[in-house]
Amino acid sequence: MEAAGESLRDTELRLGLPGTDAPEKPASTVTRGGKRALPEDDEEGYGKSNKSSSSEEQGEGDLCCQEPPAAKAQVVGWPPIRSYRKNSLHARKAEGEAAGLYVKVSMDGAPYLRKIDLKVYKGYKELREALDDMFKCFSLGEFPRKEGCSGSEYAITYEDKDGDLMLVGDVPWEMFISSCRRLRIMKGSEATGLGSRH
Amino acid sequence: MSEERSDMSEDEDGGGGVEQKERWGPSQGGGGCGSAKSRGGVWTDPPPPFSDQVLENVLENVLQFLVCRRDRNAASLVCRSWCRAEAQTRGELFIGNCYAVSPRRATDRFRRVRSVVLKGKPRFADFSLVPLGWGAHFSPWASAMAAAYPWLERICLKRMSIADDDLSLLAFSFPFFKDLTLICCDGFGTHGLAVIAEKCRHLRVLDLIEAYLEEEEEDQVVDWVSKFPQTTTSLETLGFDCVVSTVNFEALEALVARSPALRQLRVNHHVTVDQLFRLMVRAPQLTHLGTGSFGPPAALALQGDVMEHEADLVSAFAASKSIISLSGFRDVASQYLPAIYPVCANLTTLNCSFAEITADELKPVIHHCHNLQKFWVLDTVRDEGLQAVAATCKDLQELRVFPLNATEDSEGFVSDVGLAAISQGCRRLRSILYFCQQMTNKAVITMSKNCQELVVFRLCIMGRHLPDHLTKEPMDEGFGAIVMNCKKLTRLAVSGLLTDKAFAYIGKYGKSIRTLSVAFAGDSDVGLRYVLEGCPKLQKLEIRDSPFGDPALLSGIHQYYNMRFLWMNSCKLSIRGCNDVAQRLPRLVVEVIRDRPEADDETVEKLYMYRSLAGPRNDAPPFVKIL
C-alpha cells in the first residue's frame, strides 16, 4: 500500500470526464452519512454541491487521510451499503471519540520521535503495520510476533501508566490502549528478557 | 428487518400497477377506465343501463374478495364495468412510483381505499447517488388522501420525504388511523412522531425502518413516547431502532406495560441491557424483539455487576417463550450472547448484522437455531461461521452477509468458500445478498445448481472489476449459470469483472427477471442490448458506471413502457440519445440529473426515466432537467 496516492491517480476510475480532476472536497458531500459525526471514507473523492436544499448538511472534514497508509480514493456509493448501516456500525466508535489518544513513539537509533493516535487502529495488526510503515526508512526488520523475538531485529514495547516497560501484544487491545502512555521500538537484543516467557 | 413485509419487497412488483390500465384509454374525470385492450380509441361515456348497474353491484360483492393487486389489475382490464367495480372495491392502493400518477387521479379512481403503499426515490438514492432535494415529497399525497379517504387506516411509505406537517395532517385527518410504516424515509423528526402518538388513538403499528430523522438540537427533541394515550393502548408494533435521539425510558416502560397487544418491539441503541430486561419483563408475549445495546453499560465496572445483568437477561429470555425474531445487538459483548439460547430453537429470524462477532462467538448460538429462515450477519464471522450456519440451518430461506468495512480495498472476511458451504447446506435458499472480496465462478455455479429455489441473487464483489480470484477469468460463467439454472429468479445484482457475455446469458436465460442491478460491468452497448431485448419481464433496471451509450438506450424503446423505471449514472449517454427517447415515448418522463453545475450539457451524468400518466412533475429542483 502506498502512503501517497498521487501516482495512482492517473489509473483511478473516476466519475468525472477524462481530463477533469474529480474535486476532492469531502467537506461538501451532502449525503446522509455526512450528518453523523463520522468520516465517510467511501464517500470521499466526489464533492457535490447542491444549491436547492436549504438545510443541507456538510460532511465531516478530511478525517480519512489520518489512516496510515491513505486509502485508495473511493467512489461514491460503492460498495452499495446504506449510510444507515455504515453510521450504525461506527456509531459506537464515533461516540466514544474524545480528542484521540495520542502517544509518542520512539525508536532506538532514530533521530526524532513520532506521535500516533491509538484510537485510529482496530487492533495490534494494524498498529504493527502502521509502525512498520512509519519507520521503514530506518530499515526495520520483521517485527516479533507473539511467539517470541528469535530471529527478528526489533521489538515494540510500551510504557504503561505505572511506568513499567511492557511488550506490546500481551493484553486485549482495549486494555492496551487504555493503559499505554508511550511506545518504544527497541532492538530485539535488548527485548529478549521480555519475550522469553512465550 | 427492513424488507420483512412482502409488499415492500422489490420483487413483488406486478406488471403495470395502477398506470397500466389507464395507459391507452382516454383521460376521464371521475375514475373512468379505458377499454380492455384497445389502444388509443376515443370513448364517449353514456351512463350504464339499469341492468348493468345491478350487475356491477353484484360484481362488487364478488370482487371485494380479490386481494392480490395483480389479480385486481387483470380484472379491471376485462371491460369498463369490471373496471368500475374493481375501482370501487380496491382496498389497498399500491403506487410503485409516486410520480407515475398524480394523487388526484389515483384518489379519483379508487374511492374506498383503506390502505396505501407509496414508493418514492429510486433505490440508488440509498447510496448517495440521488442529490438531496430531488423530490418524492409526501405532501401532495397527504393532502389528496386527507380529502378523499377519511376512513384510511394504513400508510406505508418507502423512500419518501415526509415533513412533520404531513404527519400532523395524517393524525388530524384520519380518525381511524392504525398503521404507519416508514421505510428509508426522511424529512421528519420527533415532533411529527409526537403528533402521531398523541392523536392516533387507535394506533396499532408505528414502525420506523432505517428512517433518517432530521437532526435536532437537544432542546428541540420532543419526548414523543410520553405522548401516547395514558390508557391501555392497542399498540401491536413499535419500532424505533433508527431514531437517533434518546427516548424517555420510564415513559417507554410504562407504555409497554399498558400495551397488552404488543408483539413487536424494536428499540434504539440508547436502551441498555438492564433497561431491556425491564421491558421484556413487562412484555413476555413479544414475538419480535429488537434489542438496543447488548453490552455492558458504560457506567458499570467490569466485574460483579456484569454477572448480575447476565443472569437477569438469561431469565428474561427464558421467560419469553413467544420470540421468533431477534435483531439489534448493537455494541454486543460476546459474553451476553448465551442469554439468547433459550429462544434460539424457536427463531425464524435472526438479524445480528450490527454485531461484530467472530465465528467462535457465532457457533454456539447458531447451533441452536434449527428453524432459522432469515439470517442477517456481518462478515466478521468469516467462512467458518457460514459453514456453521450451513450445518444447522437447513430451512434457511434468506441470507444476507454484510461487510464490516464497506470499502473497495477492505480485507473482506468471507469468500467463495462460505458461499459454496451455504449452497451445500441450505438447499431451500430463496434470497441471498453477499458482500465479499474474493469469489470464484465455481462457487457461484455450485450455488446455481444446489439452490434451485433462488428468487433473489445479489452478489457484491466489493473491489471493482475483480475477476475469479483463482482462474483470473471474468465472472461471466458464474452469473450465467445462475440465470440458466435458477428458473425462479426474479431479482439479480451482478458485480466483479464482467464482459458482454454475462449480459448475453442474462438476456438469453433471464426470462423471469424483474429487477436487475449492474455496476462497473460490460464492454459495449451490446451488453445492455442483450438485456433490453431478452428480458421481457424487466421492470426495474439500475445501472452505474458501465460503458453503455445512446445506441443501447435506443434499443430498449419497445420495452420502456413496460417498465417501472430505468436508472443509469456515469455511463456513456448523451443528451441527444435521451432526447430521442423522450420524443419517441411521450408518456415517459426522462429526467437528466446533474451533480456538478459546471458539467457540460452534452454528457448525461444521471438518467432516471419512468412511465407516467402525470407528465413532467412540477416539483423538480434546478439540477433536474426533464426532457
CSV table of C-alpha atoms in Angstrom, one decimal, chain B residues 344-613:
chain,number,residue,atom,x,y,z
B,344,CYS,CA,-32.8,-19.9,19.6
B,345,ALA,CA,-34.7,-23.0,18.8
B,346,ASN,CA,-37.9,-21.0,18.0
B,347,LEU,CA,-36.2,-18.3,16.0
B,348,THR,CA,-37.2,-17.9,12.4
B,349,THR,CA,-35.4,-14.6,12.0
B,350,LEU,CA,-32.1,-13.5,13.4
B,351,ASN,CA,-30.5,-10.2,12.5
B,352,CYS,CA,-27.1,-9.7,14.1
B,353,SER,CA,-25.8,-7.7,11.2
B,354,PHE,CA,-24.7,-4.9,13.5
B,355,ALA,CA,-22.8,-7.1,15.8
B,356,GLU,CA,-19.1,-7.7,15.2
B,357,ILE,CA,-18.9,-11.3,16.3
B,358,THR,CA,-16.4,-13.9,15.3
B,359,ALA,CA,-17.0,-17.5,14.1
B,360,ASP,CA,-16.3,-18.8,17.6
B,361,GLU,CA,-18.9,-16.5,19.1
B,362,LEU,CA,-21.5,-17.3,16.5
B,363,LYS,CA,-21.2,-21.1,16.5
B,364,PRO,CA,-22.7,-21.8,19.9
B,365,VAL,CA,-25.7,-19.5,19.1
B,366,ILE,CA,-26.3,-20.8,15.6
B,367,HIS,CA,-26.0,-24.3,16.7
B,368,HIS,CA,-29.4,-24.0,18.4
B,369,CYS,CA,-31.1,-22.2,15.5
B,370,HIS,CA,-32.6,-25.2,13.7
B,371,ASN,CA,-35.7,-23.3,12.5
B,372,LEU,CA,-34.0,-20.2,11.2
B,373,GLN,CA,-35.4,-18.9,7.9
B,374,LYS,CA,-33.9,-15.5,7.7
B,375,PHE,CA,-30.4,-14.7,8.8
B,376,TRP,CA,-28.6,-11.4,8.5
B,377,VAL,CA,-25.0,-11.2,9.7
B,378,LEU,CA,-21.7,-9.4,9.4
B,379,ASP,CA,-18.8,-10.9,7.5
B,380,THR,CA,-16.7,-10.9,10.7
B,381,VAL,CA,-18.0,-14.4,11.2
B,382,ARG,CA,-15.9,-15.5,8.2
B,383,ASP,CA,-16.3,-18.5,6.0
B,384,GLU,CA,-16.1,-20.6,9.1
B,385,GLY,CA,-19.1,-19.0,10.6
B,386,LEU,CA,-21.0,-19.5,7.4
B,387,GLN,CA,-20.1,-23.2,7.4
B,388,ALA,CA,-21.6,-23.5,10.9
B,389,VAL,CA,-24.8,-21.8,9.5
B,390,ALA,CA,-24.9,-24.3,6.6
B,391,ALA,CA,-24.5,-27.2,9.0
B,392,THR,CA,-27.5,-26.2,11.2
B,393,CYS,CA,-29.9,-24.0,9.3
B,394,LYS,CA,-31.5,-26.4,6.8
B,395,ASP,CA,-34.6,-24.3,6.4
B,396,LEU,CA,-32.7,-21.1,5.6
B,397,GLN,CA,-34.5,-19.0,3.0
B,398,GLU,CA,-32.9,-15.7,3.2
B,399,LEU,CA,-29.2,-14.9,3.9
B,400,ARG,CA,-27.6,-11.5,4.0
B,401,VAL,CA,-23.9,-11.2,4.7
B,402,PHE,CA,-22.8,-7.5,5.2
B,403,PRO,CA,-19.3,-6.2,5.2
B,404,LEU,CA,-17.8,-4.7,8.3
B,405,ASN,CA,-15.7,-2.4,6.2
B,406,ALA,CA,-17.6,-1.3,3.3
B,407,THR,CA,-14.7,-0.1,1.2
B,408,GLU,CA,-13.3,-1.4,-2.0
B,409,ASP,CA,-9.9,-2.3,-0.7
B,410,SER,CA,-11.0,-3.7,2.6
B,411,GLU,CA,-9.9,-7.2,3.6
B,412,GLY,CA,-13.2,-9.0,3.1
B,413,PHE,CA,-13.7,-11.7,5.6
B,414,VAL,CA,-15.9,-14.1,3.6
B,415,SER,CA,-15.2,-15.6,0.2
B,416,ASP,CA,-16.2,-18.3,-2.3
B,417,VAL,CA,-15.7,-20.9,0.4
B,418,GLY,CA,-18.5,-19.5,2.5
B,419,LEU,CA,-20.8,-19.2,-0.5
B,420,ALA,CA,-20.2,-22.8,-1.5
B,421,ALA,CA,-20.7,-24.0,2.0
B,422,ILE,CA,-24.1,-22.2,2.2
B,423,SER,CA,-25.2,-23.7,-1.1
B,424,GLN,CA,-24.3,-27.2,0.2
B,425,GLY,CA,-26.2,-26.9,3.4
B,426,CYS,CA,-29.1,-24.6,2.7
B,427,ARG,CA,-30.8,-26.1,-0.3
B,428,ARG,CA,-34.0,-24.2,0.2
B,429,LEU,CA,-32.4,-20.8,-0.1
B,430,ARG,CA,-34.5,-18.2,-1.9
B,431,SER,CA,-32.7,-15.0,-1.4
B,432,ILE,CA,-29.1,-14.1,-0.9
B,433,LEU,CA,-27.2,-10.9,-0.5
B,434,TYR,CA,-23.4,-11.5,-0.2
B,435,PHE,CA,-20.6,-9.0,0.1
B,436,CYS,CA,-17.1,-10.3,-0.4
B,437,GLN,CA,-13.8,-9.6,-2.0
B,438,GLN,CA,-12.9,-13.0,-3.3
B,439,MET,CA,-15.2,-15.1,-5.4
B,440,THR,CA,-14.9,-17.8,-8.0
B,441,ASN,CA,-17.1,-18.9,-10.8
B,442,LYS,CA,-17.1,-22.4,-9.5
B,443,ALA,CA,-18.7,-21.4,-6.2
B,444,VAL,CA,-21.4,-19.4,-8.0
B,445,ILE,CA,-22.1,-22.2,-10.4
B,446,THR,CA,-22.3,-24.6,-7.4
B,447,MET,CA,-24.9,-22.4,-5.8
B,448,SER,CA,-26.9,-22.2,-9.0
B,449,LYS,CA,-27.1,-26.0,-9.1
B,450,ASN,CA,-27.8,-26.6,-5.4
B,451,CYS,CA,-30.2,-23.8,-4.7
B,452,GLN,CA,-33.0,-24.2,-7.2
B,453,GLU,CA,-35.4,-22.1,-5.2
B,454,LEU,CA,-33.4,-18.9,-5.7
B,455,VAL,CA,-35.6,-15.9,-6.4
B,456,VAL,CA,-33.1,-13.2,-5.4
B,457,PHE,CA,-29.4,-13.4,-6.1
B,458,ARG,CA,-27.3,-10.4,-5.2
B,459,LEU,CA,-23.6,-10.8,-5.2
B,460,CYS,CA,-21.4,-7.9,-4.5
B,461,ILE,CA,-17.7,-8.3,-5.1
B,462,MET,CA,-16.5,-5.1,-3.5
B,463,GLY,CA,-13.4,-4.5,-5.4
B,464,ARG,CA,-14.4,-3.2,-8.8
B,465,HIS,CA,-13.7,-5.3,-11.9
B,466,LEU,CA,-12.3,-8.2,-9.8
B,467,PRO,CA,-12.1,-11.5,-11.7
B,468,ASP,CA,-12.4,-15.0,-10.4
B,469,HIS,CA,-9.6,-14.9,-7.8
B,470,LEU,CA,-8.3,-18.4,-8.8
B,471,THR,CA,-8.7,-18.5,-12.5
B,472,LYS,CA,-8.5,-14.8,-13.1
B,473,GLU,CA,-11.3,-15.1,-15.6
B,474,PRO,CA,-14.3,-12.8,-15.7
B,475,MET,CA,-17.3,-13.8,-13.6
B,476,ASP,CA,-19.5,-14.3,-16.7
B,477,GLU,CA,-19.8,-18.0,-16.3
B,478,GLY,CA,-20.9,-17.8,-12.7
B,479,PHE,CA,-23.7,-15.4,-13.3
B,480,GLY,CA,-24.6,-17.2,-16.5
B,481,ALA,CA,-25.1,-20.3,-14.5
B,482,ILE,CA,-27.3,-18.5,-12.1
B,483,VAL,CA,-29.7,-17.3,-14.8
B,484,MET,CA,-29.6,-20.6,-16.5
B,485,ASN,CA,-30.2,-22.9,-13.6
B,486,CYS,CA,-32.4,-20.8,-11.3
B,487,LYS,CA,-35.6,-20.8,-13.1
B,488,LYS,CA,-37.5,-18.8,-10.5
B,489,LEU,CA,-35.0,-15.9,-10.4
B,490,THR,CA,-36.7,-12.5,-10.5
B,491,ARG,CA,-34.0,-10.3,-9.0
B,492,LEU,CA,-30.3,-10.2,-9.9
B,493,ALA,CA,-27.4,-8.0,-8.9
B,494,VAL,CA,-24.1,-8.5,-10.6
B,495,SER,CA,-20.6,-7.5,-9.8
B,496,GLY,CA,-16.9,-8.3,-10.4
B,497,LEU,CA,-15.3,-8.4,-13.8
B,498,LEU,CA,-18.0,-8.9,-16.4
B,499,THR,CA,-17.9,-8.8,-20.2
B,500,ASP,CA,-20.8,-8.5,-22.6
B,501,LYS,CA,-21.0,-12.3,-22.4
B,502,ALA,CA,-22.6,-12.1,-19.0
B,503,PHE,CA,-25.3,-9.9,-20.4
B,504,ALA,CA,-25.8,-12.3,-23.3
B,505,TYR,CA,-26.5,-15.0,-20.7
B,506,ILE,CA,-28.9,-12.8,-18.8
B,507,GLY,CA,-30.7,-11.9,-22.0
B,508,LYS,CA,-30.9,-15.5,-23.1
B,509,TYR,CA,-32.0,-17.1,-19.9
B,510,GLY,CA,-33.3,-14.4,-17.6
B,511,LYS,CA,-36.8,-14.6,-18.7
B,512,SER,CA,-38.3,-14.0,-15.3
B,513,ILE,CA,-36.0,-11.3,-14.2
B,514,ARG,CA,-37.8,-8.2,-13.0
B,515,THR,CA,-35.1,-6.3,-11.2
B,516,LEU,CA,-31.5,-6.0,-12.4
B,517,SER,CA,-28.7,-4.1,-10.8
B,518,VAL,CA,-25.5,-3.5,-12.8
B,519,ALA,CA,-22.3,-1.7,-11.7
B,520,PHE,CA,-18.9,-1.4,-13.4
B,521,ALA,CA,-19.7,-4.1,-15.9
B,522,GLY,CA,-19.9,-4.8,-19.6
B,523,ASP,CA,-17.7,-3.9,-22.6
B,524,SER,CA,-20.1,-2.2,-25.0
B,525,ASP,CA,-23.6,-1.2,-26.0
B,526,VAL,CA,-24.2,-4.8,-26.9
B,527,GLY,CA,-24.3,-5.8,-23.3
B,528,LEU,CA,-27.3,-3.6,-22.5
B,529,ARG,CA,-29.0,-4.5,-25.7
B,530,TYR,CA,-29.0,-8.2,-24.8
B,531,VAL,CA,-30.8,-7.3,-21.6
B,532,LEU,CA,-33.3,-5.0,-23.1
B,533,GLU,CA,-34.1,-7.3,-25.9
B,534,GLY,CA,-34.0,-10.5,-24.0
B,535,CYS,CA,-35.8,-9.9,-20.7
B,536,PRO,CA,-39.5,-9.4,-21.3
B,537,LYS,CA,-40.4,-9.2,-17.6
B,538,LEU,CA,-37.9,-6.5,-16.8
B,539,GLN,CA,-39.4,-3.8,-14.5
B,540,LYS,CA,-36.6,-2.1,-12.8
B,541,LEU,CA,-33.1,-1.6,-14.3
B,542,GLU,CA,-30.4,0.3,-12.4
B,543,ILE,CA,-27.0,0.7,-13.9
B,544,ARG,CA,-23.9,2.6,-12.9
B,545,ASP,CA,-20.5,3.2,-14.4
B,546,SER,CA,-20.9,0.9,-17.3
B,547,PRO,CA,-19.9,1.7,-20.9
B,548,PHE,CA,-23.5,1.8,-22.4
B,549,GLY,CA,-24.4,4.6,-24.7
B,550,ASP,CA,-27.1,6.1,-26.8
B,551,PRO,CA,-27.4,3.1,-29.2
B,552,ALA,CA,-28.0,0.8,-26.3
B,553,LEU,CA,-30.5,3.2,-24.8
B,554,LEU,CA,-32.5,3.4,-28.0
B,555,SER,CA,-32.6,-0.4,-28.3
B,556,GLY,CA,-35.0,-0.5,-25.4
B,557,ILE,CA,-37.7,1.8,-26.8
B,558,HIS,CA,-40.1,-1.2,-27.1
B,559,GLN,CA,-39.6,-2.0,-23.5
B,560,TYR,CA,-39.7,1.2,-21.5
B,561,TYR,CA,-43.5,1.5,-21.2
B,562,ASN,CA,-43.5,-2.0,-19.6
B,563,MET,CA,-41.0,-1.0,-17.0
B,564,ARG,CA,-41.4,1.0,-13.8
B,565,PHE,CA,-38.1,2.8,-14.3
B,566,LEU,CA,-34.6,2.8,-15.8
B,567,TRP,CA,-31.7,4.4,-13.9
B,568,MET,CA,-28.3,5.0,-15.4
B,569,ASN,CA,-25.5,7.0,-14.0
B,570,SER,CA,-21.9,7.6,-15.2
B,571,CYS,CA,-22.5,5.7,-18.4
B,572,LYS,CA,-21.9,6.9,-21.9
B,573,LEU,CA,-25.2,8.6,-22.6
B,574,SER,CA,-25.6,11.9,-24.2
B,575,ILE,CA,-28.3,14.5,-24.3
B,576,ARG,CA,-29.1,13.6,-27.8
B,577,GLY,CA,-29.9,10.0,-27.1
B,578,CYS,CA,-32.1,10.9,-24.2
B,579,ASN,CA,-33.9,13.5,-26.2
B,580,ASP,CA,-34.5,10.9,-28.8
B,581,VAL,CA,-36.2,8.6,-26.3
B,582,ALA,CA,-38.2,11.4,-24.8
B,583,GLN,CA,-39.6,12.4,-28.2
B,584,ARG,CA,-40.5,8.9,-29.2
B,585,LEU,CA,-42.2,8.0,-25.9
B,586,PRO,CA,-44.4,10.9,-24.8
B,587,ARG,CA,-45.6,9.0,-21.7
B,588,LEU,CA,-42.1,8.5,-20.4
B,589,VAL,CA,-40.7,11.1,-18.1
B,590,VAL,CA,-37.0,11.5,-18.9
B,591,GLU,CA,-35.0,13.2,-16.1
B,592,VAL,CA,-31.4,14.2,-16.6
B,593,ILE,CA,-29.9,14.9,-13.2
B,594,ARG,CA,-26.7,16.9,-12.8
B,595,ASP,CA,-24.4,16.7,-9.8
B,596,ARG,CA,-22.0,19.4,-10.7
B,597,PRO,CA,-23.3,22.7,-12.1
B,598,GLU,CA,-20.2,23.1,-14.2
B,599,ALA,CA,-20.6,19.8,-16.0
B,600,ASP,CA,-21.2,20.4,-19.7
B,601,ASP,CA,-24.6,19.9,-21.2
B,602,GLU,CA,-23.8,17.2,-23.7
B,603,THR,CA,-23.0,14.3,-21.4
B,604,VAL,CA,-25.6,12.9,-19.1
B,605,GLU,CA,-24.3,12.1,-15.6
B,606,LYS,CA,-27.5,10.6,-14.3
B,607,LEU,CA,-30.6,9.5,-16.2
B,608,TYR,CA,-33.8,8.5,-14.5
B,609,MET,CA,-36.8,7.6,-16.7
B,610,TYR,CA,-40.1,6.2,-15.8
B,611,ARG,CA,-43.5,5.8,-17.4
B,612,SER,CA,-46.1,8.2,-16.1
B,613,LEU,CA,-49.6,9.3,-16.6
